[in-house]
Amino acid sequence: MATKIVKSVFRNNLFLGNIAIITGGGTGIGKSIAKELSVLGCKVVIASRKLEILEECARVLNSELCEELVFPFSCNIRKEDEVKNLMHYTVSKFGKLDFLINNGGGQFISPFSEINTKGWNAVVDTNLNGTYYCLREAYHAWMGKNGGSIVNIVVSNFNGMPGMSHSAAARAGIINLTQTLALEWAENGIRINAIAPGCIYSESAAANYQNYPNLFKDVVNLIPLKRTGTVEEVSALVCFLLSPAASFITGDILKIDGAQSLHRHSFYEPKG
């Protein structure tokens, strides 16, 4: 029998008995969050469009954990009915929803002048509208009457994002939505914060930008700490925000970018 692997700075069973949903939960940052939450005792529903990737992620993590704590569910966050089904499945199966991590999203590199309407709408619909659907349905399904904690994953877009204007605009909307809902939902016992990662390396990120083989190497020169971040560093920050240690933190936007956003613009400017 496999041995349960614990890799976290937090105490064992910190989230024992809690239930979480992670969109974009099968790869990269989302997978790392699912791993750490489940290691800490949380039952986690991972959601994205590609069920086979989710199922493999759940199989691997549950094997390492020696128990079933990670549950795959196919959901395209751009479709309202599928988001409603995700929330209904989770609350029906587990009886509650404590945590929502909005990590689902996507974008592509392109100068603003070359982004057509279809491409623009696809990125805004996935990132901003998808987050809106998840927030709204989580509220109605459980959190509006019972409280909870939400973390929105955005990007470090604070000095502009040349080559990703569509994503920068959508994530800016999520940042303001995070602050607005912190005010509206405080009386419901809901805490909501956002995390703004800079350049975080993962195999899935490298695959997504395979047409830009020097991207991560070039971006390191813009980061004062002179390295990229890791998915584990992001998941640790998510766990902190979900934990009792952050019980008086809501409406905040936490940068995790090695001071990149203090240096110059926060991403990658494609060469003409």
Short mmCIF file of C-alpha atoms in Angstrom, two decimals:
data_model
loop_
_atom_site.label_atom_id
_atom_site.label_comp_id
_atom_site.label_asym_id
_atom_site.label_seq_id
_atom_site.Cartn_x
_atom_site.Cartn_y
_atom_site.Cartn_z
CA MET A 1 0.00 0.00 0.00
CA ALA A 2 1.22 3.48 -0.82
CA THR A 3 2.21 5.83 1.97
CA LYS A 4 0.28 9.06 2.36
CA ILE A 5 2.55 11.86 1.19
CA VAL A 6 2.29 15.14 3.10
CA LYS A 7 3.92 18.15 1.45
CA SER A 8 2.62 21.32 3.05
CA VAL A 9 3.77 23.99 5.46
CA PHE A 10 0.39 23.75 7.19
CA ARG A 11 -0.59 21.34 9.95
CA ASN A 12 -2.09 17.97 9.13
CA ASN A 13 -5.89 17.82 8.78
CA LEU A 14 -6.22 21.60 8.74
CA PHE A 15 -9.13 21.30 6.31
CA LEU A 16 -10.55 17.98 7.52
CA GLY A 17 -14.28 17.93 6.82
CA ASN A 18 -14.20 20.86 4.40
CA ILE A 19 -15.46 20.75 0.81
CA ALA A 20 -13.88 22.71 -2.06
CA ILE A 21 -14.43 23.29 -5.76
CA ILE A 22 -11.47 24.15 -7.97
CA THR A 23 -12.09 25.16 -11.58
CA GLY A 24 -9.22 24.45 -13.92
CA GLY A 25 -8.32 21.82 -11.36
CA GLY A 26 -6.70 19.13 -13.49
CA THR A 27 -3.36 20.71 -14.39
CA GLY A 28 -0.82 23.31 -13.31
CA ILE A 29 -1.79 25.64 -10.48
CA GLY A 30 -5.22 24.06 -10.08
CA LYS A 31 -3.78 20.57 -9.69
CA SER A 32 -1.29 21.81 -7.11
CA ILE A 33 -4.08 23.46 -5.11
CA ALA A 34 -6.11 20.25 -5.27
CA LYS A 35 -3.14 18.25 -4.04
CA GLU A 36 -2.38 20.47 -1.08
CA LEU A 37 -5.99 20.87 0.01
CA SER A 38 -6.58 17.12 -0.15
CA VAL A 39 -3.33 16.40 1.71
CA LEU A 40 -4.72 18.66 4.44
CA GLY A 41 -7.93 16.63 4.63
CA CYS A 42 -10.26 18.59 2.35
CA LYS A 43 -12.54 16.85 -0.14
CA VAL A 44 -12.00 18.53 -3.50
CA VAL A 45 -14.10 18.63 -6.65
CA ILE A 46 -11.88 19.44 -9.62
CA ALA A 47 -13.64 20.82 -12.68
CA SER A 48 -12.73 21.64 -16.27
CA ARG A 49 -13.86 20.77 -19.79
CA LYS A 50 -11.59 17.75 -20.28
CA LEU A 51 -12.89 14.91 -18.13
CA GLU A 52 -10.09 12.50 -19.05
CA ILE A 53 -7.46 14.89 -17.65
CA LEU A 54 -9.50 15.36 -14.48
CA GLU A 55 -9.96 11.63 -14.03
CA GLU A 56 -6.24 10.98 -14.36
CA CYS A 57 -5.44 13.78 -11.93
CA ALA A 58 -7.93 12.39 -9.40
CA ARG A 59 -6.59 8.86 -9.85
CA VAL A 60 -2.99 9.92 -9.20
CA LEU A 61 -3.78 12.13 -6.21
CA ASN A 62 -6.14 9.63 -4.59
CA SER A 63 -3.53 6.92 -5.03
CA GLU A 64 -0.94 9.06 -3.25
CA LEU A 65 -3.43 9.91 -0.50
CA CYS A 66 -4.54 6.30 0.00
CA GLU A 67 -8.14 7.52 0.14
CA GLU A 68 -10.68 9.14 -2.16
CA LEU A 69 -10.60 12.87 -1.57
CA VAL A 70 -10.43 14.25 -5.13
CA PHE A 71 -13.49 14.03 -7.38
CA PRO A 72 -13.54 14.94 -11.11
CA PHE A 73 -16.48 16.76 -12.70
CA SER A 74 -16.70 17.93 -16.30
CA CYS A 75 -17.72 21.59 -16.54
CA ASN A 76 -17.25 24.31 -19.13
CA ILE A 77 -17.40 27.47 -17.03
CA ARG A 78 -18.55 29.45 -20.08
CA LYS A 79 -21.88 27.60 -19.90
CA GLU A 80 -24.28 28.62 -17.13
CA ASP A 81 -26.11 25.31 -16.98
CA GLU A 82 -22.88 23.36 -16.56
CA VAL A 83 -21.79 25.63 -13.71
CA LYS A 84 -25.18 25.13 -12.04
CA ASN A 85 -24.73 21.37 -12.42
CA LEU A 86 -21.27 21.59 -10.81
CA MET A 87 -22.63 23.37 -7.76
CA HIS A 88 -25.65 21.05 -7.51
CA TYR A 89 -23.44 17.95 -7.75
CA THR A 90 -21.12 19.19 -5.02
CA VAL A 91 -23.79 20.27 -2.54
CA SER A 92 -25.90 17.16 -3.21
CA LYS A 93 -22.97 14.78 -2.79
CA PHE A 94 -21.26 16.38 0.20
CA GLY A 95 -24.01 18.45 1.81
CA LYS A 96 -22.16 21.76 1.70
CA LEU A 97 -19.56 23.93 -0.05
CA ASP A 98 -16.92 25.62 2.08
CA PHE A 99 -14.39 26.83 -0.50
CA LEU A 100 -14.49 27.99 -4.12
CA ILE A 101 -11.25 28.51 -6.02
CA ASN A 102 -11.85 30.17 -9.39
CA ASN A 103 -8.77 29.07 -11.30
CA GLY A 104 -10.34 28.29 -14.68
CA GLY A 105 -9.27 30.57 -17.51
CA GLY A 106 -7.20 30.90 -20.62
CA GLN A 107 -5.64 33.30 -23.08
CA PHE A 108 -3.25 33.49 -26.00
CA ILE A 109 -0.41 35.83 -26.89
CA SER A 110 -1.24 38.47 -29.49
CA PRO A 111 -0.81 42.21 -29.98
CA PHE A 112 -4.08 44.03 -29.33
CA SER A 113 -4.35 45.17 -32.96
CA GLU A 114 -4.45 41.55 -34.15
CA ILE A 115 -7.07 40.20 -31.73
CA ASN A 116 -10.33 39.64 -33.57
CA THR A 117 -13.76 39.79 -31.98
CA LYS A 118 -14.04 36.02 -31.66
CA GLY A 119 -10.72 35.75 -29.84
CA TRP A 120 -11.48 38.71 -27.57
CA ASN A 121 -14.90 37.36 -26.62
CA ALA A 122 -13.53 33.87 -25.98
CA VAL A 123 -10.98 35.13 -23.45
CA VAL A 124 -13.38 37.53 -21.73
CA ASP A 125 -16.14 34.91 -21.66
CA THR A 126 -13.88 32.28 -20.11
CA ASN A 127 -12.09 34.44 -17.57
CA LEU A 128 -14.59 37.11 -16.52
CA ASN A 129 -17.97 35.59 -17.33
CA GLY A 130 -16.89 32.12 -16.23
CA THR A 131 -15.85 33.51 -12.87
CA TYR A 132 -19.14 35.41 -12.64
CA TYR A 133 -21.16 32.24 -13.23
CA CYS A 134 -19.19 30.32 -10.60
CA LEU A 135 -19.52 33.09 -8.02
CA ARG A 136 -23.23 33.53 -8.60
CA GLU A 137 -24.08 29.85 -8.52
CA ALA A 138 -21.92 29.13 -5.46
CA TYR A 139 -23.77 31.92 -3.67
CA HIS A 140 -27.21 30.56 -4.57
CA ALA A 141 -26.33 26.90 -4.05
CA TRP A 142 -24.84 27.28 -0.57
CA MET A 143 -22.70 30.23 0.43
CA GLY A 144 -25.38 32.92 0.46
CA LYS A 145 -27.04 31.32 3.49
CA ASN A 146 -24.08 29.49 5.01
CA GLY A 147 -20.97 31.53 4.29
CA GLY A 148 -17.69 30.34 2.84
CA SER A 149 -14.36 31.44 1.47
CA ILE A 150 -13.52 32.22 -2.15
CA VAL A 151 -10.19 32.74 -3.89
CA ASN A 152 -10.07 34.11 -7.43
CA ILE A 153 -6.87 33.43 -9.36
CA VAL A 154 -6.07 36.34 -11.68
CA VAL A 155 -2.71 37.54 -13.06
CA SER A 156 -0.17 40.19 -12.14
CA ASN A 157 -1.45 42.76 -14.63
CA PHE A 158 -0.84 45.91 -12.62
CA ASN A 159 1.49 47.71 -15.04
CA GLY A 160 -0.20 46.46 -18.17
CA MET A 161 0.21 43.19 -20.07
CA PRO A 162 1.55 43.80 -23.58
CA GLY A 163 0.54 40.87 -25.75
CA MET A 164 -2.35 39.86 -23.50
CA SER A 165 -4.70 42.84 -23.43
CA HIS A 166 -7.80 40.62 -23.52
CA SER A 167 -6.72 38.69 -20.43
CA ALA A 168 -5.57 41.84 -18.63
CA ALA A 169 -8.96 43.48 -19.17
CA ALA A 170 -10.89 40.40 -18.05
CA ARG A 171 -8.75 39.88 -14.93
CA ALA A 172 -9.06 43.56 -14.03
CA GLY A 173 -12.80 43.00 -14.00
CA ILE A 174 -12.37 40.05 -11.64
CA ILE A 175 -10.18 42.12 -9.33
CA ASN A 176 -12.86 44.79 -8.99
CA LEU A 177 -15.55 42.13 -8.65
CA THR A 178 -13.55 40.59 -5.80
CA GLN A 179 -13.46 43.90 -3.96
CA THR A 180 -17.12 44.66 -4.64
CA LEU A 181 -18.36 41.27 -3.45
CA ALA A 182 -16.21 41.48 -0.33
CA LEU A 183 -18.45 44.41 0.60
CA GLU A 184 -21.75 42.96 -0.61
CA TRP A 185 -21.23 39.49 0.85
CA ALA A 186 -19.54 40.27 4.16
CA GLU A 187 -22.91 40.11 5.93
CA ASN A 188 -23.38 36.61 4.50
CA GLY A 189 -20.21 35.36 6.14
CA ILE A 190 -18.37 35.09 2.83
CA ARG A 191 -14.73 36.07 2.52
CA ILE A 192 -13.45 36.63 -1.00
CA ASN A 193 -9.90 37.43 -2.06
CA ALA A 194 -7.82 37.26 -5.22
CA ILE A 195 -4.30 36.07 -5.94
CA ALA A 196 -2.31 37.67 -8.76
CA PRO A 197 0.50 35.33 -9.85
CA GLY A 198 3.35 36.55 -11.98
CA CYS A 199 5.32 34.08 -14.08
CA ILE A 200 4.64 30.63 -12.60
CA TYR A 201 6.29 27.68 -14.31
CA SER A 202 4.43 24.42 -14.84
CA GLU A 203 4.53 21.75 -17.52
CA SER A 204 1.05 22.73 -18.68
CA ALA A 205 2.03 26.40 -18.93
CA ALA A 206 5.11 25.48 -20.96
CA ALA A 207 2.94 23.39 -23.28
CA ASN A 208 0.44 26.24 -23.71
CA TYR A 209 3.23 28.59 -24.83
CA GLN A 210 5.34 26.13 -26.78
CA ASN A 211 5.46 28.56 -29.70
CA TYR A 212 7.43 30.90 -27.42
CA PRO A 213 10.28 28.65 -26.23
CA ASN A 214 12.22 31.53 -24.63
CA LEU A 215 9.26 32.99 -22.76
CA PHE A 216 10.14 31.80 -19.26
CA LYS A 217 13.83 32.55 -19.74
CA ASP A 218 13.10 36.07 -20.98
CA VAL A 219 10.60 36.85 -18.23
CA VAL A 220 13.11 35.92 -15.52
CA ASN A 221 15.04 39.06 -16.49
CA LEU A 222 11.99 41.12 -15.45
CA ILE A 223 11.72 39.49 -12.01
CA PRO A 224 13.83 41.00 -9.20
CA LEU A 225 14.09 37.58 -7.49
CA LYS A 226 15.54 36.24 -10.78
CA ARG A 227 13.46 33.09 -10.98
CA THR A 228 9.97 31.98 -11.89
CA GLY A 229 7.48 31.02 -9.22
CA THR A 230 6.27 27.49 -8.56
CA VAL A 231 2.75 26.09 -8.47
CA GLU A 232 3.40 24.96 -4.89
CA GLU A 233 4.05 28.55 -3.83
CA VAL A 234 0.69 29.57 -5.27
CA SER A 235 -1.19 26.70 -3.64
CA ALA A 236 0.35 27.56 -0.26
CA LEU A 237 -0.99 31.10 -0.57
CA VAL A 238 -4.44 29.78 -1.48
CA CYS A 239 -4.41 27.52 1.58
CA PHE A 240 -3.44 30.45 3.78
CA LEU A 241 -6.36 32.53 2.50
CA LEU A 242 -8.78 29.66 3.09
CA SER A 243 -7.44 28.99 6.58
CA PRO A 244 -8.48 30.48 9.93
CA ALA A 245 -5.23 32.48 9.84
CA ALA A 246 -6.87 34.71 7.20
CA SER A 247 -10.22 35.06 8.97
CA PHE A 248 -10.02 38.89 8.94
CA ILE A 249 -8.80 39.16 5.34
CA THR A 250 -11.35 39.83 2.62
CA GLY A 251 -11.42 41.98 -0.51
CA ASP A 252 -7.65 41.82 -0.83
CA ILE A 253 -5.53 41.21 -3.93
CA LEU A 254 -2.31 39.40 -3.06
CA LYS A 255 0.55 39.54 -5.55
CA ILE A 256 2.80 36.51 -5.85
CA ASP A 257 5.26 37.60 -8.51
CA GLY A 258 8.74 38.03 -7.01
CA ALA A 259 8.26 41.84 -7.12
CA GLN A 260 7.88 41.68 -10.90
CA SER A 261 4.98 44.14 -10.85
CA LEU A 262 7.21 46.68 -9.09
CA HIS A 263 9.84 46.41 -11.81
CA ARG A 264 7.99 47.01 -15.08
CA HIS A 265 5.04 45.55 -16.97
CA SER A 266 4.09 42.13 -15.83
CA PHE A 267 4.23 39.78 -18.74
CA TYR A 268 5.76 39.30 -22.13
CA GLU A 269 5.94 41.62 -25.08
CA PRO A 270 5.97 39.59 -28.29
CA LYS A 271 8.57 40.71 -30.79
CA GLY A 272 7.04 41.98 -34.01
#
